[in-house]
Amino acid sequence: MKLAKRMSRLGTETAFEVLAKAKELEAQGKSIIHLEIGEPDFDTPKNIRKAGVEAIEKGWTHYTPAAGIPELRKAIAEYISKTRGIEIDPKEVVAVPGGKSIIFFTILALVDEGDEVIYPNPGYPIYESVINFVGAKAVPIPLKEEKDFRLDISELAGLITDRTKLIIINSPQNPTGGVLTEDDLSQIAELAKKHDIYVLSDEIYSEILYDGEKHHSISKVPGMKERTIILDGFSKTFAMTGWRLGYGVMPVELAEQITKLMINSNSCNAGFTQKAGVEALTGPWDDVRGMVAEFTRRRDVIVEGLNKIPGISCRKPKGAFYVFPNITGTGKDSRFLESYLLEEAGVAVLSGTAFGKYGEGYLRLSYANSLENIKEALSRIDKAIRAL
Ligand code: PLP
C-alpha cells in the first residue's frame, strides 16, 4: 500500500510486542510470569464497577458532550484543585479515552513541524513516537541512575533552543520509578517561563507513591498554570486500564482546541465510563490505599530479590509500580536479556531500550503481579542469570 509518509515516523510500544510473544509461548504450554505489563493486576474497585453497570442500565449509552459530562469535569476540577493546590475550573478539563490521548492531542495542538520537544529518556515511548509523527525534533533528556533518575537541570538548560516549544516531564516516572523534587520542578518552571515553553506534565502515577512521598505538580509554581498541561487519568490509580478514561487539565484556550480534536476523532467518551469516573473520584478511596500498600510490599520484595542476583543492582523506586534494575554487571545487553529471560526463564520483562536509547544497561520489570509470582520470577531470573 502507498501509506502516508508520516506513518513511517510513528513508533509503537514494545510492551505489547513482548506480551504477544509471551502469549505465543504460553499457547505452546510454557509457563510465563508476566512482569512486562504496565497495568495494575487488581480488579477495578466494586463501587466503581457498580456505578458503571448502573449507568448502562439507566441509559448512559448515548453521545455525551465532547469534553466530558459536566459532572465528571467538575469532579476532576475539584480533585485537581485539591491535590495540586491550584484553582481549576471545569472548563479547563477535557476528558479523553485514556491519558495517552492527551499526549497525542497536546502535541498535535501545540507542536509544528520543525519545532523541538524535550522529553525524558528512558521514558514512556509514546512521547518520542508522537513528536516524530508530527515532524518535530525529538530531543531526549537522559535520566541517570546516579541522579536517582531525575533529570539534570543544567543539561536541560543546555538542550533548550529558540525552537523548543514543549518540555515533557513525568513524575512519578515510567519506567524508572523516579520522582522529581519540588526544587527540580521550580527550576524546570524557571526555564519554561524564561524561554516561553509549554510543559506537558504526565502525572498519571501521582497517587502511587511510597514512603510518605507527596506528589508535587509543576502547575503549582507561580506563573506555570497558564503554560502547563496536566495529564492524569483513571487507569493506574483505580485499576481502570480497560475502561479508557483519562483527562487533561490546561488553559481554556487549549482545552477548546483539544475538544475539537476529540470531536474529530472520538466524538466523546462512553457516558457510563464517565459516570464510573465520577464515582471513582468522589466515592471511597480505601481500595486505592489498599493497592498502594500492596505495591509497597511487592516493591520491597522485588528490589531485595534483584539485588541478590549476581550482576544486577536495583534502586528502590519512589513511585509508580516498576523497577529499573541495572544489568551491566551481567555483561549482556538489555535486548539480549529480554529475550533470554522470556525464552529460558519464562519471565516476561522489557528491555530498558524499549524506553529509549538511554535505557541501555537496564531492564524494566512491573511489579503489578502477585507476591507469589514475583518470588517465583525472582528465583527463575536468579537461576537463568547464574547459568549465563
Ligand atoms: N503516561 C505514562 C507515563 C504511562 O505509563 C501510561 C500508561 O502506561 C500512560 C501515560 C497512559 O495511560 P492511559 O492511556 O491508560 O490512561
XYZ file of C-alpha atoms and ligand atoms in Angstrom:
404
model
C 0.000 0.000 0.000
C 1.098 3.560 -0.561
C 0.924 4.753 3.027
C 1.312 8.366 4.048
C 4.961 9.172 4.779
C 4.170 10.207 8.325
C 3.258 6.607 9.215
C 6.908 5.599 8.960
C 7.648 8.070 11.763
C 5.118 6.604 14.171
C 6.588 4.261 16.799
C 4.943 1.687 18.985
C 5.043 0.237 22.475
C 7.306 -2.806 22.800
C 5.303 -3.944 25.837
C 2.532 -5.057 23.511
C 5.005 -6.965 21.294
C 6.607 -8.778 24.243
C 3.134 -9.566 25.551
C 2.230 -11.138 22.171
C 5.454 -13.209 22.166
C 4.811 -14.308 25.759
C 1.232 -15.334 24.886
C 2.550 -17.374 21.961
C 4.907 -19.259 24.295
C 2.043 -19.796 26.726
C -0.065 -21.221 23.915
C 2.744 -23.757 23.383
C 2.337 -24.820 27.013
C 5.215 -22.820 28.539
C 4.708 -21.199 31.950
C 5.291 -17.431 31.758
C 5.273 -14.867 34.555
C 4.198 -11.501 33.244
C 6.278 -8.605 34.516
C 6.128 -6.681 31.247
C 2.714 -5.120 31.535
C 2.097 -1.645 32.889
C -1.260 -2.193 34.475
C -2.453 -2.911 37.996
C -3.462 -6.560 38.373
C -6.269 -5.612 40.788
C -9.922 -5.512 39.767
C -11.492 -2.099 39.370
C -12.983 -1.341 42.828
C -16.529 -2.648 43.261
C -18.236 0.714 43.829
C -16.817 1.936 40.511
C -17.868 -1.176 38.603
C -21.330 -0.882 40.114
C -21.611 2.760 39.087
C -20.694 1.788 35.507
C -23.253 -1.029 35.358
C -25.973 1.157 36.864
C -25.189 3.888 34.358
C -25.664 1.435 31.477
C -28.981 0.322 32.973
C -30.072 3.934 33.319
C -29.388 4.665 29.662
C -25.993 6.421 29.759
C -25.299 4.789 26.413
C -25.536 7.753 24.057
C -23.239 10.534 22.897
C -22.206 13.000 25.580
C -20.588 16.459 25.324
C -17.175 16.018 23.654
C -15.093 17.320 26.571
C -16.978 15.183 29.088
C -20.209 15.303 31.070
C -20.361 18.373 33.357
C -20.484 16.158 36.458
C -17.184 14.492 35.526
C -15.401 17.711 34.550
C -16.481 19.215 37.857
C -15.285 16.165 39.841
C -11.920 16.270 38.043
C -11.580 20.038 38.565
C -12.253 19.605 42.296
C -9.838 16.676 42.594
C -7.032 18.503 40.779
C -7.657 21.725 42.726
C -7.369 19.799 45.980
C -4.401 17.580 45.134
C -2.315 20.140 43.208
C -3.148 23.156 45.338
C -4.359 25.274 42.410
C -7.767 26.608 41.439
C -9.180 24.692 38.449
C -12.376 25.494 36.568
C -14.256 22.606 34.861
C -13.750 24.474 31.555
C -10.023 23.722 31.917
C -10.699 19.968 31.910
C -11.050 17.680 28.881
C -11.936 14.020 29.437
C -10.429 11.697 26.826
C -10.169 7.934 26.209
C -7.088 7.322 28.389
C -4.313 9.665 29.443
C -2.425 8.590 26.339
C -4.771 10.667 24.167
C -3.602 13.774 25.999
C -0.058 13.130 24.750
C -1.321 12.802 21.181
C -3.706 15.755 21.312
C -1.351 18.117 23.138
C 1.462 17.537 20.665
C -0.930 17.837 17.703
C -2.383 21.069 19.053
C 0.868 22.779 20.121
C 3.784 21.489 18.091
C 4.547 22.442 14.498
C 6.849 20.705 12.063
C 10.410 21.809 12.855
C 9.646 22.677 16.478
C 11.613 20.910 19.190
C 10.242 18.940 22.109
C 12.368 17.831 25.051
C 11.263 14.550 26.621
C 12.614 12.117 29.246
C 14.709 9.190 28.033
C 14.313 6.452 29.187
C 10.647 7.380 29.144
C 7.204 6.374 28.025
C 7.771 5.560 24.320
C 4.673 7.352 23.079
C 6.247 10.792 23.653
C 9.041 10.227 21.138
C 6.715 8.470 18.712
C 4.189 11.310 18.533
C 6.848 14.043 18.433
C 8.366 12.343 15.371
C 4.936 11.738 13.863
C 4.124 15.454 13.700
C 7.511 16.175 12.095
C 9.030 17.870 15.118
C 12.501 17.222 16.506
C 12.543 14.844 19.470
C 15.217 16.000 21.916
C 15.885 13.422 24.653
C 16.960 14.454 28.120
C 18.773 11.494 29.722
C 17.612 10.307 33.128
C 20.536 8.863 35.014
C 20.672 6.322 37.777
C 23.226 8.330 39.746
C 20.693 11.197 39.883
C 18.034 8.764 41.088
C 16.570 9.005 37.578
C 15.736 12.698 37.942
C 16.778 14.990 35.135
C 19.816 17.207 35.314
C 18.657 20.835 35.227
C 21.832 22.234 33.684
C 21.661 19.569 30.970
C 18.040 20.568 30.358
C 19.045 24.233 30.084
C 21.668 23.236 27.506
C 19.090 21.463 25.327
C 16.746 24.444 25.055
C 16.889 26.369 21.770
C 14.666 29.062 20.294
C 12.706 26.238 18.591
C 11.853 24.461 21.848
C 8.076 24.541 22.135
C 7.345 21.932 24.754
C 9.044 20.071 27.603
C 7.538 16.778 28.711
C 8.068 15.669 32.284
C 6.746 12.561 34.011
C 6.764 12.167 37.770
C 6.441 9.577 39.253
C 8.169 8.143 36.234
C 7.690 5.184 33.956
C 9.985 3.172 33.595
C 12.370 4.199 36.408
C 10.083 4.965 39.358
C 11.968 8.261 39.751
C 10.265 11.277 41.294
C 11.124 14.934 40.639
C 11.625 17.040 43.746
C 9.850 20.357 44.395
C 13.168 22.039 43.765
C 13.572 20.273 40.385
C 10.089 21.406 39.420
C 10.708 25.030 40.330
C 13.960 25.050 38.339
C 12.257 23.477 35.308
C 9.485 26.078 35.712
C 12.013 28.920 35.695
C 13.444 27.650 32.406
C 9.974 27.204 30.886
C 8.959 30.742 31.831
C 12.235 32.302 30.743
C 12.132 30.671 27.295
C 8.330 30.734 26.864
C 7.949 26.949 26.683
C 4.875 24.848 27.490
C 5.105 21.882 29.837
C 3.232 18.621 29.455
C 3.288 17.178 32.949
C 2.431 13.488 32.892
C 1.123 12.827 36.390
C -0.635 9.526 35.686
C 1.160 7.837 38.645
C 0.568 10.718 41.089
C -1.336 8.533 43.566
C 1.197 5.692 43.521
C 3.919 6.996 45.822
C 5.821 5.278 48.631
C 7.457 6.007 51.967
C 5.311 9.072 52.681
C 6.444 10.811 49.477
C 3.992 13.587 48.448
C 3.056 14.405 44.891
C 4.080 17.828 43.586
C 2.827 19.320 40.340
C 4.740 21.912 38.343
C 1.393 23.615 37.704
C 1.533 24.974 41.260
C 4.674 27.020 40.679
C 3.581 30.675 40.236
C 3.180 31.524 36.545
C 3.064 27.869 35.471
C -0.639 27.046 35.461
C -1.048 29.028 32.247
C 1.667 27.056 30.461
C 1.110 23.552 31.885
C -0.967 20.673 30.603
C -1.521 18.124 33.371
C -2.079 14.591 32.127
C -3.833 12.270 34.551
C -6.453 9.560 34.413
C -8.164 6.573 35.925
C -6.114 3.673 34.504
C -3.420 3.383 37.145
C -4.976 4.946 40.260
C -8.213 2.980 40.085
C -7.079 -0.102 38.122
C -9.253 1.017 35.197
C -6.896 0.497 32.239
C -9.532 -1.130 30.058
C -12.201 1.492 30.665
C -10.166 4.003 28.668
C -10.721 7.155 30.649
C -8.180 9.881 31.240
C -8.047 13.656 31.153
C -6.023 16.755 30.617
C -6.121 19.965 32.652
C -4.957 23.017 30.729
C -5.701 26.649 29.881
C -9.232 27.093 28.479
C -7.924 28.233 25.100
C -6.090 24.940 24.627
C -8.930 22.904 26.178
C -11.191 24.222 23.396
C -8.719 23.064 20.738
C -8.319 19.642 22.331
C -12.097 19.350 22.492
C -12.084 19.991 18.737
C -9.603 17.124 18.333
C -11.967 14.951 20.398
C -14.875 15.889 18.113
C -12.779 14.982 15.087
C -11.604 11.642 16.474
C -13.687 10.057 19.228
C -16.727 12.374 19.491
C -16.801 11.654 23.246
C -16.108 9.040 25.902
C -18.801 6.479 26.732
C -21.329 8.011 29.130
C -21.287 5.037 31.514
C -17.494 5.147 31.718
C -17.677 8.801 32.695
C -20.280 8.042 35.378
C -17.917 5.379 36.735
C -15.173 8.017 36.714
C -17.304 10.335 38.851
C -17.787 7.533 41.377
C -14.039 6.797 41.343
C -13.132 10.368 42.278
C -15.963 11.117 44.682
C -16.534 7.684 46.300
C -14.395 5.937 48.937
C -10.632 5.699 48.296
C -9.946 2.698 50.558
C -9.251 0.363 47.641
C -6.719 2.805 46.170
C -4.887 2.987 49.503
C -5.011 -0.826 49.745
C -3.470 -1.187 46.277
C -0.630 1.198 47.111
C 0.059 -0.708 50.360
C 0.240 -3.956 48.388
C 2.520 -2.350 45.757
C 4.818 -1.259 48.591
C 5.155 -4.840 49.864
C 5.868 -6.111 46.360
C 8.369 -3.357 45.664
C 10.360 -4.258 48.745
C 10.445 -7.948 47.833
C 11.405 -7.394 44.193
C 14.149 -4.844 44.994
C 15.662 -7.071 47.660
C 15.481 -10.152 45.422
C 17.029 -8.428 42.399
C 19.918 -7.084 44.462
C 20.810 -10.653 45.450
C 21.274 -11.721 41.815
C 24.874 -11.502 40.583
C 25.427 -8.723 38.060
C 22.184 -6.922 38.897
C 21.694 -3.875 41.104
C 18.401 -2.162 41.686
C 17.361 1.145 43.253
C 14.172 1.454 45.247
C 11.579 3.274 43.157
C 9.825 6.166 44.881
C 6.642 5.881 42.839
C 4.722 4.021 40.081
C 4.987 0.197 40.010
C 8.153 -0.522 38.074
C 11.741 -1.359 38.937
C 14.547 -0.472 36.558
C 17.494 -2.654 37.563
C 20.981 -2.072 36.219
C 22.111 -5.247 34.428
C 25.522 -4.133 33.157
C 27.250 -6.461 35.636
C 25.859 -9.464 33.735
C 27.933 -8.495 30.695
C 24.846 -8.783 28.477
C 22.802 -6.084 26.801
C 19.181 -5.310 27.559
C 17.618 -6.752 24.411
C 19.513 -9.997 24.858
C 18.320 -10.368 28.448
C 14.731 -9.520 27.493
C 14.655 -12.488 25.049
C 16.802 -14.746 27.200
C 14.658 -14.323 30.307
C 11.458 -14.854 28.324
C 12.662 -17.939 26.491
C 14.911 -19.543 29.098
C 13.321 -18.485 32.370
C 9.697 -17.910 31.347
C 9.734 -14.376 32.760
C 8.484 -11.560 30.534
C 10.328 -8.284 31.186
C 11.141 -5.300 28.975
C 14.499 -4.145 27.730
C 15.430 -0.683 29.019
C 15.849 0.354 25.389
C 12.094 -0.113 24.893
C 12.024 3.297 26.618
C 14.699 4.932 24.507
C 18.419 4.701 23.840
C 19.417 5.820 27.335
C 17.662 2.734 28.703
C 20.562 0.508 27.603
C 22.019 -1.374 30.544
C 18.652 -1.745 32.284
C 15.511 -3.864 32.307
C 12.029 -2.803 33.320
C 10.004 -5.112 35.500
C 6.477 -4.277 36.518
C 5.522 -5.475 39.974
C 1.832 -5.345 39.219
C 1.716 -9.085 39.837
C 1.121 -11.223 42.934
C 3.837 -11.624 45.582
C 3.832 -15.345 44.870
C 4.505 -14.787 41.157
C 7.136 -12.141 41.916
C 9.012 -14.552 44.200
C 8.844 -17.315 41.578
C 10.043 -14.859 38.892
C 12.987 -13.817 41.079
C 14.041 -17.405 41.595
C 13.777 -18.125 37.853
C 15.762 -14.980 36.949
C 18.417 -15.836 39.530
C 18.844 -19.332 38.110
C 18.934 -18.113 34.497
C 21.474 -15.345 35.201
C 23.768 -17.726 37.091
C 23.622 -20.073 34.083
C 24.757 -17.373 31.638
N 1.699 8.082 30.740
C 2.508 7.140 31.229
C 3.830 7.527 31.787
C 2.117 5.787 31.219
O 2.937 4.856 31.721
C 0.856 5.457 30.672
C 0.439 4.044 30.575
O 1.202 3.118 30.686
C 0.046 6.486 30.184
C 0.508 7.786 30.228
C -1.289 6.233 29.538
O -2.233 5.658 30.346
P -3.730 5.500 29.894
O -3.872 5.883 28.471
O -4.086 4.062 30.115
O -4.527 6.407 30.784
